[in-house]
PDB file of C-alpha atoms and ligand atoms in Angstrom:
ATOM      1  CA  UNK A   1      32.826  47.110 -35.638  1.00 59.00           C
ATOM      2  CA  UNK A   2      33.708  43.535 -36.985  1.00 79.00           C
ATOM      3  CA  UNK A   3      34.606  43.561 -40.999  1.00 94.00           C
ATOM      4  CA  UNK A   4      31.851  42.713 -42.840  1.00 97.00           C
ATOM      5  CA  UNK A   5      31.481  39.212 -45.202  1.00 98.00           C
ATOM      6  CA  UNK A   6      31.696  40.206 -48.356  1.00 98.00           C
ATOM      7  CA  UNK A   7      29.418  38.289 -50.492  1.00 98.00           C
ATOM      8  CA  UNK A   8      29.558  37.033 -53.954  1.00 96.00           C
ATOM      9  CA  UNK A   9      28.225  34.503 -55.909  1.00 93.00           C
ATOM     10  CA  UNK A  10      29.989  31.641 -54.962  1.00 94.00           C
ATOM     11  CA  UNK A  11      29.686  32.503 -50.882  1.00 97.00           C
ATOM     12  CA  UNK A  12      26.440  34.049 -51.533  1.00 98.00           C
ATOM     13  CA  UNK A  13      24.549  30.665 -52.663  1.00 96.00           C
ATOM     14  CA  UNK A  14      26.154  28.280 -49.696  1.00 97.00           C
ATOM     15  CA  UNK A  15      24.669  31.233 -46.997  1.00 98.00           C
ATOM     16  CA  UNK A  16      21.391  32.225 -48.435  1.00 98.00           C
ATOM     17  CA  UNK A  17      18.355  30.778 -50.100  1.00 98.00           C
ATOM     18  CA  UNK A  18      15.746  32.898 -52.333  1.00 98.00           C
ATOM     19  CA  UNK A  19      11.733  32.149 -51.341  1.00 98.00           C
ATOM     20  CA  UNK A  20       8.843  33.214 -53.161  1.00 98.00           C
ATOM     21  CA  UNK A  21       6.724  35.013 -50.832  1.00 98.00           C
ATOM     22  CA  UNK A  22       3.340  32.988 -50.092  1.00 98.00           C
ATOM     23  CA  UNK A  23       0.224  33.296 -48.093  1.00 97.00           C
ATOM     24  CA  UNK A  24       1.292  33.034 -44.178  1.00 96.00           C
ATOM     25  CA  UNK A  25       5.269  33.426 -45.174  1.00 97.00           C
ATOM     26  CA  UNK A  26       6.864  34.721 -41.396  1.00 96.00           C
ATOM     27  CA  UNK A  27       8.076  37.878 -42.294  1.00 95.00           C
ATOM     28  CA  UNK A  28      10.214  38.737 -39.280  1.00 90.00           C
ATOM     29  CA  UNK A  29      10.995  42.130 -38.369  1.00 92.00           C
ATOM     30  CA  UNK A  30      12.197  43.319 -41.645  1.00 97.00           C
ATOM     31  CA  UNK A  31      13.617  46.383 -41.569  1.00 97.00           C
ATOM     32  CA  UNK A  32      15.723  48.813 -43.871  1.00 97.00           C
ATOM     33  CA  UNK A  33      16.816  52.388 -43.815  1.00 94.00           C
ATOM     34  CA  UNK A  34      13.539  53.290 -45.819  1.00 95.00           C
ATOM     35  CA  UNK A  35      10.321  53.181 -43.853  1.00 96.00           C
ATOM     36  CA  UNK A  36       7.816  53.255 -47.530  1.00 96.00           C
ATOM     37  CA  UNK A  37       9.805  49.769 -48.209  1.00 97.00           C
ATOM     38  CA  UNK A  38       9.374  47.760 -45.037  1.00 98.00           C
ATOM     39  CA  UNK A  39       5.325  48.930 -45.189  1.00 97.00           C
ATOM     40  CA  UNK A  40       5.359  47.943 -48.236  1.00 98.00           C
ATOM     41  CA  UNK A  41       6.617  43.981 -47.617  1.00 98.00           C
ATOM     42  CA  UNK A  42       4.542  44.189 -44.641  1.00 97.00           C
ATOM     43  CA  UNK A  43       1.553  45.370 -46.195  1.00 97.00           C
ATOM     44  CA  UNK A  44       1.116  45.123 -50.145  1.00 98.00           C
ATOM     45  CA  UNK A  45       3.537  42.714 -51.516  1.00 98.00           C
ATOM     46  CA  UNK A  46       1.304  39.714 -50.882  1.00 98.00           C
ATOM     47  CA  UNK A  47      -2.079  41.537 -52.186  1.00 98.00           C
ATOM     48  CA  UNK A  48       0.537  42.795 -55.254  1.00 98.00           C
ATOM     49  CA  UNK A  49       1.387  39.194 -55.407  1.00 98.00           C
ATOM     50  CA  UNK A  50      -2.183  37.439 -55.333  1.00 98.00           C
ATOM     51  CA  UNK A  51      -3.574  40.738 -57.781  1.00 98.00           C
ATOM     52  CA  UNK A  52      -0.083  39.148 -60.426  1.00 98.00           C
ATOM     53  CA  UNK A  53       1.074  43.255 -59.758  1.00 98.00           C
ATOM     54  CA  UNK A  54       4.278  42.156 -58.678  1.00 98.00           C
ATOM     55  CA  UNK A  55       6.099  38.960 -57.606  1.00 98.00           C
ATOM     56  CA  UNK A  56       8.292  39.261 -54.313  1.00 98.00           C
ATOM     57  CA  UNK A  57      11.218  37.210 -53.145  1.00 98.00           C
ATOM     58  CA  UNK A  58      13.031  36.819 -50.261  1.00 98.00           C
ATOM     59  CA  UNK A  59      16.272  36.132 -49.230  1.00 98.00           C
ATOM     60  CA  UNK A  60      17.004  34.157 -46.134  1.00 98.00           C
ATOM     61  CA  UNK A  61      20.179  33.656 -44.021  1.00 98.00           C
ATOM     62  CA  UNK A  62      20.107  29.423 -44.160  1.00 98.00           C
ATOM     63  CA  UNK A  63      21.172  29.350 -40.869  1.00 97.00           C
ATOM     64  CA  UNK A  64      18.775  31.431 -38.693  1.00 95.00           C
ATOM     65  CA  UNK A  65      16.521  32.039 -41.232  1.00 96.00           C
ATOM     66  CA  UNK A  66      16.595  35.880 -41.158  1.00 97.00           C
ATOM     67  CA  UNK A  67      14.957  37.629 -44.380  1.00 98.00           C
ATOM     68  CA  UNK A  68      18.053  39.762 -45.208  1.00 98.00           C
ATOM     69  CA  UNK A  69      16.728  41.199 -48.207  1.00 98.00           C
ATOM     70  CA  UNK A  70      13.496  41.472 -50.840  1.00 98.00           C
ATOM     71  CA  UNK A  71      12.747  42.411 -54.218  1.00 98.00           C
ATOM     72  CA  UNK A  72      10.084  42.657 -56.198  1.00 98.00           C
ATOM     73  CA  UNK A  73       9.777  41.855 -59.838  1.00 98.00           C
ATOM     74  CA  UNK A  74       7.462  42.532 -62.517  1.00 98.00           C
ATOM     75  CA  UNK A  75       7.062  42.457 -66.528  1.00 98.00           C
ATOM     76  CA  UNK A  76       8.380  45.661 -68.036  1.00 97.00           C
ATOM     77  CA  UNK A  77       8.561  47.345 -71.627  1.00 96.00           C
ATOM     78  CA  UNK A  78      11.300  49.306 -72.463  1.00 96.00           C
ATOM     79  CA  UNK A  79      11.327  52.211 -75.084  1.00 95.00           C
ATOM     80  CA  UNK A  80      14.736  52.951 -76.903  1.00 96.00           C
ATOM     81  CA  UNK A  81      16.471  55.334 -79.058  1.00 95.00           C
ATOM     82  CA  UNK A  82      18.131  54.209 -82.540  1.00 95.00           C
ATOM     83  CA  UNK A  83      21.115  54.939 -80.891  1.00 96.00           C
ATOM     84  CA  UNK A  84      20.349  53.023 -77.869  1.00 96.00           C
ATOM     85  CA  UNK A  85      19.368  50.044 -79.911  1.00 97.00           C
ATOM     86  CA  UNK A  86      22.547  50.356 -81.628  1.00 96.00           C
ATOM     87  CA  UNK A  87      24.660  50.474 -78.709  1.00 96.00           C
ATOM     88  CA  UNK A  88      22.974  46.548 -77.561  1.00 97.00           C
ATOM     89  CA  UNK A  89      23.049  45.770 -81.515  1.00 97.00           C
ATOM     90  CA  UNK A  90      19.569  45.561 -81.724  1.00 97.00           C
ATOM     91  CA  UNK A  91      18.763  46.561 -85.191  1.00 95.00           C
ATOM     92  CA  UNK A  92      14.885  46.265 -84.832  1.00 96.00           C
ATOM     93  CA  UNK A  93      12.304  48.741 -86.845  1.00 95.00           C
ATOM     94  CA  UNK A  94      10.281  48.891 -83.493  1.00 94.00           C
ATOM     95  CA  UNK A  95      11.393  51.159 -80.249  1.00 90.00           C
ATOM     96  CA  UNK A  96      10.183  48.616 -77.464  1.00 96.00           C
ATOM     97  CA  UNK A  97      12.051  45.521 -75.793  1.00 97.00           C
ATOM     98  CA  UNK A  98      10.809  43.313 -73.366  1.00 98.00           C
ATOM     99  CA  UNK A  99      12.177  43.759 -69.890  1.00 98.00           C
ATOM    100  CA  UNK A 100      12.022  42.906 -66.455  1.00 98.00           C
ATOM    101  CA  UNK A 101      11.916  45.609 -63.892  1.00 98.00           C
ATOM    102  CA  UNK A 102      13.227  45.789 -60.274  1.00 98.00           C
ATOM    103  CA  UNK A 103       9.946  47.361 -59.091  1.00 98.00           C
ATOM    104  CA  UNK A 104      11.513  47.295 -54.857  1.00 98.00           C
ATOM    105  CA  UNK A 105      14.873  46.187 -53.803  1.00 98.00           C
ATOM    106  CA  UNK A 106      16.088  46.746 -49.889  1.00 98.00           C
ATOM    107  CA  UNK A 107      18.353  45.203 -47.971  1.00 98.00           C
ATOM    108  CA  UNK A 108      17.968  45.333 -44.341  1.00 98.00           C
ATOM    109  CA  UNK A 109      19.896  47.290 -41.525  1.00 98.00           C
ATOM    110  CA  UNK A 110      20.641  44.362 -39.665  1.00 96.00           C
ATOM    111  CA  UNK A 111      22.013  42.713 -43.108  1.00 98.00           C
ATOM    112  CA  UNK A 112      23.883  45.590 -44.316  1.00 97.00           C
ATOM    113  CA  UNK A 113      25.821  45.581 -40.984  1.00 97.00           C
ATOM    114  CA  UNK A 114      27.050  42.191 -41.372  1.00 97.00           C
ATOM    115  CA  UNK A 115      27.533  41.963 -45.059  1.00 98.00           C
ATOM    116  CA  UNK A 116      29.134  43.855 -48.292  1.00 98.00           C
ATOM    117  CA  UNK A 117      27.554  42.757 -51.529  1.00 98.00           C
ATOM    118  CA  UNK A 118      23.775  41.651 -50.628  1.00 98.00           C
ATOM    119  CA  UNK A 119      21.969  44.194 -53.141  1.00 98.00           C
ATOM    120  CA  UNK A 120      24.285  43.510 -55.682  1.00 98.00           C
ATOM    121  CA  UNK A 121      23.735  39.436 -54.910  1.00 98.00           C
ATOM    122  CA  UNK A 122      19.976  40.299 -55.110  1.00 98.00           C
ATOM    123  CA  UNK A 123      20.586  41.508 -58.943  1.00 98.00           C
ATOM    124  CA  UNK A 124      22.867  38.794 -60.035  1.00 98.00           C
ATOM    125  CA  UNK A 125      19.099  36.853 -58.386  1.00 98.00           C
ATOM    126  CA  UNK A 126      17.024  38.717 -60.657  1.00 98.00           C
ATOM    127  CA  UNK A 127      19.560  37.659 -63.334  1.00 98.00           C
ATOM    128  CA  UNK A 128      19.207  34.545 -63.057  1.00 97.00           C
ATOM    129  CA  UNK A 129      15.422  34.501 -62.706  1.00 98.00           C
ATOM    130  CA  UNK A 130      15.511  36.535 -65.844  1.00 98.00           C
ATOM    131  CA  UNK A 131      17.713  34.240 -68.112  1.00 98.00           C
ATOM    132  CA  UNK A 132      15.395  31.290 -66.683  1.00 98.00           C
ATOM    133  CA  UNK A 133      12.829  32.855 -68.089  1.00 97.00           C
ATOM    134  CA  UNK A 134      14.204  33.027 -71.324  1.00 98.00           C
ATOM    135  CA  UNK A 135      15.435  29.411 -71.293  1.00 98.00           C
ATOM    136  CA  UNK A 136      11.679  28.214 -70.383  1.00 97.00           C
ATOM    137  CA  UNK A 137       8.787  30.929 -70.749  1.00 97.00           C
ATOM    138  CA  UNK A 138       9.480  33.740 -72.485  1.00 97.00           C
ATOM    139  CA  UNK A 139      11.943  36.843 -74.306  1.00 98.00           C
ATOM    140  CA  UNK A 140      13.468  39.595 -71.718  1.00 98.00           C
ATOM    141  CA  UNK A 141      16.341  41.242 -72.768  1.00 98.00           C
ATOM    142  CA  UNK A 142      16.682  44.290 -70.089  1.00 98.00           C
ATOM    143  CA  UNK A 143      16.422  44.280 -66.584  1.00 98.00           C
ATOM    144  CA  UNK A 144      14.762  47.487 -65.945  1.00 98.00           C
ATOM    145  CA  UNK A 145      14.998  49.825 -62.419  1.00 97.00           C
ATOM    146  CA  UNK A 146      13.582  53.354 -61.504  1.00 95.00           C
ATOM    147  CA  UNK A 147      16.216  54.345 -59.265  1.00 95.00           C
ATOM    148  CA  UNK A 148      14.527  55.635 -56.276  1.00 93.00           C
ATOM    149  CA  UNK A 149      16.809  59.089 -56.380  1.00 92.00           C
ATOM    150  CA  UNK A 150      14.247  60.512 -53.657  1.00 90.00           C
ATOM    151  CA  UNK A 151      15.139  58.366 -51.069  1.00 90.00           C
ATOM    152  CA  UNK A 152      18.693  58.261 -51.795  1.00 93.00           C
ATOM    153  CA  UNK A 153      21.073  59.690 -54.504  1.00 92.00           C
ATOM    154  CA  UNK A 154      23.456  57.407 -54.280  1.00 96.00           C
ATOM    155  CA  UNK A 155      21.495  54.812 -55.911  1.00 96.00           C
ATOM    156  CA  UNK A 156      22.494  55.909 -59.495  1.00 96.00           C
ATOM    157  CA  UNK A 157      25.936  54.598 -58.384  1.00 98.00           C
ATOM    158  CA  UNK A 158      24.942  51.540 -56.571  1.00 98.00           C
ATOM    159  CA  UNK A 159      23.108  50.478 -60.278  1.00 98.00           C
ATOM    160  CA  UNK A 160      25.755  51.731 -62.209  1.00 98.00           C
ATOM    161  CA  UNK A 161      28.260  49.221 -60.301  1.00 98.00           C
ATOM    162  CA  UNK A 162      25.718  47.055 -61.279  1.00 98.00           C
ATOM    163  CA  UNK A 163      26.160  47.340 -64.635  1.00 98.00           C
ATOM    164  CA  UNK A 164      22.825  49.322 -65.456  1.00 98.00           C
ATOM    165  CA  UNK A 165      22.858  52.288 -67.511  1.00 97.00           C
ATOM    166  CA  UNK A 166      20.621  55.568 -67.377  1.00 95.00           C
ATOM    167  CA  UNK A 167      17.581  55.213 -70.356  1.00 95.00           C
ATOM    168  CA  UNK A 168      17.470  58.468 -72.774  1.00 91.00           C
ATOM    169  CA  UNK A 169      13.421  57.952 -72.722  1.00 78.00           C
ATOM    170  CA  UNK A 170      11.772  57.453 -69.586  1.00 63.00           C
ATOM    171  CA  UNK A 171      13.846  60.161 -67.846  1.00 60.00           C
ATOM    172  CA  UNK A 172      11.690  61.553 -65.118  1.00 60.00           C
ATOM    173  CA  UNK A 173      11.008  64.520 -65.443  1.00 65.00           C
ATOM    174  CA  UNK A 174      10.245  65.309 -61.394  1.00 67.00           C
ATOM    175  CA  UNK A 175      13.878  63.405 -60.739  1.00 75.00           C
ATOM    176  CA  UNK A 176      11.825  61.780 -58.602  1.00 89.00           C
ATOM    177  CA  UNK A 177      13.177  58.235 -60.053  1.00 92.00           C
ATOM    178  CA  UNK A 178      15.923  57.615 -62.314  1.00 93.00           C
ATOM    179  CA  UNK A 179      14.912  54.819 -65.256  1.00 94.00           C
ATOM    180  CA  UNK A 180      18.361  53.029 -65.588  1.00 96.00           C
ATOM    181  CA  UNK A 181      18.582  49.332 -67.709  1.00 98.00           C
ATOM    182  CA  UNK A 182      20.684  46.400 -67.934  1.00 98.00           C
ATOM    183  CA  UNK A 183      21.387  44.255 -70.867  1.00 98.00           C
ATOM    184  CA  UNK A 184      20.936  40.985 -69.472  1.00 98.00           C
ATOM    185  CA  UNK A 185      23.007  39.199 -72.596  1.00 97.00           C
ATOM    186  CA  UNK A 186      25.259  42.247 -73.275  1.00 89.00           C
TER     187      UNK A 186
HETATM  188  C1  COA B 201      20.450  50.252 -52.231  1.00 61.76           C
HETATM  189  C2  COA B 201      20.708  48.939 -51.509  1.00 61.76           C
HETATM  190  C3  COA B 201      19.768  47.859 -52.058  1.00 61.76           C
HETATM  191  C4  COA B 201      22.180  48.543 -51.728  1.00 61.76           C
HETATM  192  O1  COA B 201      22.439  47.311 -51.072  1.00 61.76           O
HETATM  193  P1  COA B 201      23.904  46.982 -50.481  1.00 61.76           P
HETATM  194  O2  COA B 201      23.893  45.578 -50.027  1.00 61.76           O
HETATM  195  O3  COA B 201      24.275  48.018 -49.495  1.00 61.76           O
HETATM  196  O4  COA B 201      24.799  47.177 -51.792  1.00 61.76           O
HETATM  197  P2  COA B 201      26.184  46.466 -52.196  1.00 61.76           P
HETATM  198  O5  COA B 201      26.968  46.182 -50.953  1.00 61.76           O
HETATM  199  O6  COA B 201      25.920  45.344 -53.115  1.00 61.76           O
HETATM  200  O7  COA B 201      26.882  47.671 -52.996  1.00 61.76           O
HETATM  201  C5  COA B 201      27.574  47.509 -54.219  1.00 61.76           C
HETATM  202  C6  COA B 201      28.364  48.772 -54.473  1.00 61.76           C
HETATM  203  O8  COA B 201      27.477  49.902 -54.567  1.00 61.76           O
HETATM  204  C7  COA B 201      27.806  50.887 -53.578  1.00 61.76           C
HETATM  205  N1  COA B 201      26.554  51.409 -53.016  1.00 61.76           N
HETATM  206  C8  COA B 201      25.573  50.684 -52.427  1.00 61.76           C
HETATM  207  N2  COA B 201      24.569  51.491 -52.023  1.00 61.76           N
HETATM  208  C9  COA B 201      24.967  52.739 -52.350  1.00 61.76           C
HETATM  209  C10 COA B 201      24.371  54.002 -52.174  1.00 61.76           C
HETATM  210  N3  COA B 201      23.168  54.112 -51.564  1.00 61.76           N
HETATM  211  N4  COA B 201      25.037  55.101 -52.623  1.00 61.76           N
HETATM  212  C11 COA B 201      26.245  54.983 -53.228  1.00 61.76           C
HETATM  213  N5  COA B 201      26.868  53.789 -53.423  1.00 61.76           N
HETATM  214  C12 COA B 201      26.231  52.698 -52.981  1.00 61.76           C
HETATM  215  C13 COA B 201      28.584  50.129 -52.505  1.00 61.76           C
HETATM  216  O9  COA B 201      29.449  51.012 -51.793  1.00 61.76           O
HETATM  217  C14 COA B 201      29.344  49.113 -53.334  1.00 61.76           C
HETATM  218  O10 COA B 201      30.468  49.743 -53.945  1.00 61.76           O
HETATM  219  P3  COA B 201      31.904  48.959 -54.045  1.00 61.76           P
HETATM  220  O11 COA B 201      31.626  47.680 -54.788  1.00 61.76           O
HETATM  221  O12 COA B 201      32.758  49.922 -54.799  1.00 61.76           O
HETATM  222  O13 COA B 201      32.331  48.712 -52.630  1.00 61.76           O
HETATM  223  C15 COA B 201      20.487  49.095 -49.972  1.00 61.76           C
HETATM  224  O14 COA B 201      21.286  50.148 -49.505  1.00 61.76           O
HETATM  225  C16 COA B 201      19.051  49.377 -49.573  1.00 61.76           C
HETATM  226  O15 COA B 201      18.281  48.462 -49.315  1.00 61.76           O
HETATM  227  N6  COA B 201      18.648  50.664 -49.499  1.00 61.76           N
HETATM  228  C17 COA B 201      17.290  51.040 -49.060  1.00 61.76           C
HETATM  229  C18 COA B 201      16.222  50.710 -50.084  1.00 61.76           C
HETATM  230  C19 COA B 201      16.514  51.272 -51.471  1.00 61.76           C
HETATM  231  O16 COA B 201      16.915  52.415 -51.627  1.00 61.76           O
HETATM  232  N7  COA B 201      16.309  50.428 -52.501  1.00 61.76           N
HETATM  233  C20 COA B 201      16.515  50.775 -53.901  1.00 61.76           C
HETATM  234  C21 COA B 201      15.241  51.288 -54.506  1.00 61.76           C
HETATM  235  S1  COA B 201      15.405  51.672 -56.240  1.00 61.76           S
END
């Protein structure tokens, strides 16, 4: 097998482009190790989208056009301990900070072949879509994920590497999910 590009930032922006997902947006054959998440692009994102549920984005190759990745974001709340507070020096008499969650992230099979770094581009994305948001429309401090621990274990590493950090509240209890933040100005 070929090495794979390794993507970052700087490589990341001359290769792909981000889209907003819209009404009659080719979808391709989109496909990740997770069946729930390529039903879910194919099916719900764009009713999500048109119900404001959840706003998806795509990320196409600029040469061929290829949707290598989605994710899908939406307005979150986050609850935290004193001690959590502390820890972002946010000395605040109330327990909840605006977020943004990561509700879906995948990366397809075809992309994780070729590439090294494309979920962790798609974060530094929703990064940037996050601090544009506080420039222009609104407070977010956190970026906000339930790591999807049923699919896939591993995930609680991928997000650490990340830079996100388990949440004391919000733990699920099932371990179904794993609520994990990131301090977008920390
Ligand atoms: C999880 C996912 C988005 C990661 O995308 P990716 O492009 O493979 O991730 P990256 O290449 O940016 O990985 C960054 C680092 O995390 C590690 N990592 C990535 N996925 C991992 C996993 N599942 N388990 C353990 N480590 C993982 C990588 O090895 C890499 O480590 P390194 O920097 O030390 O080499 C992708 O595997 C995917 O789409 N999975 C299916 C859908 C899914 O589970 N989405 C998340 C729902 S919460």
């Amino acid at each position: 097998m070929s090495a794979r590009i390794a993507i970052n930032l700087q490589n990341g922006d001359t290769l792909f482009y981000l889209e907003q997902l819209a009404e009659g947006t080719p979808l391709g054959n989109f496909s990740c190790p997770i069946a729930e998440y390529n039903d879910y692009l194919v099916e719900d994102s764009l009713r999500s989208q048109n119900d404001h549920v959840a706003l998806t984005w795509l990320l196409r190759e600029r040469t061929a056009g290829t949707i290598v990745a989605y994710m899908s974001l939406i307005a979150d709340a986050i609850k935290l301990s004193l001690s959590e507070k502390e820890l972002h020096g946010l000395n605040y008499p109330f327990k909840t900070l605006p977020a943004m969650k990561i509700g879906k992230l995948a990366v397809s099979e075809f992309a994780q072949k070729k590439y090294k770094g494309i979920g962790s581009y798609m974060i530094n994305n929703a990064l940037a879509l996050a601090r544009a948001c506080n420039r222009q429309l609104f407070a977010c401090r956190f970026i906000t994920v339930d790591a999807d621990i049923e699919h896939d274990e591993g995930l609680i590493t991928f997000y650490r590497k990340n830079g996100f950090t388990e949440n004391e509240e919000l733990y699920n209890k099932n371990r179904k999910t794993v609520s994990m933040r990131k301090d977008i100005y920390g």
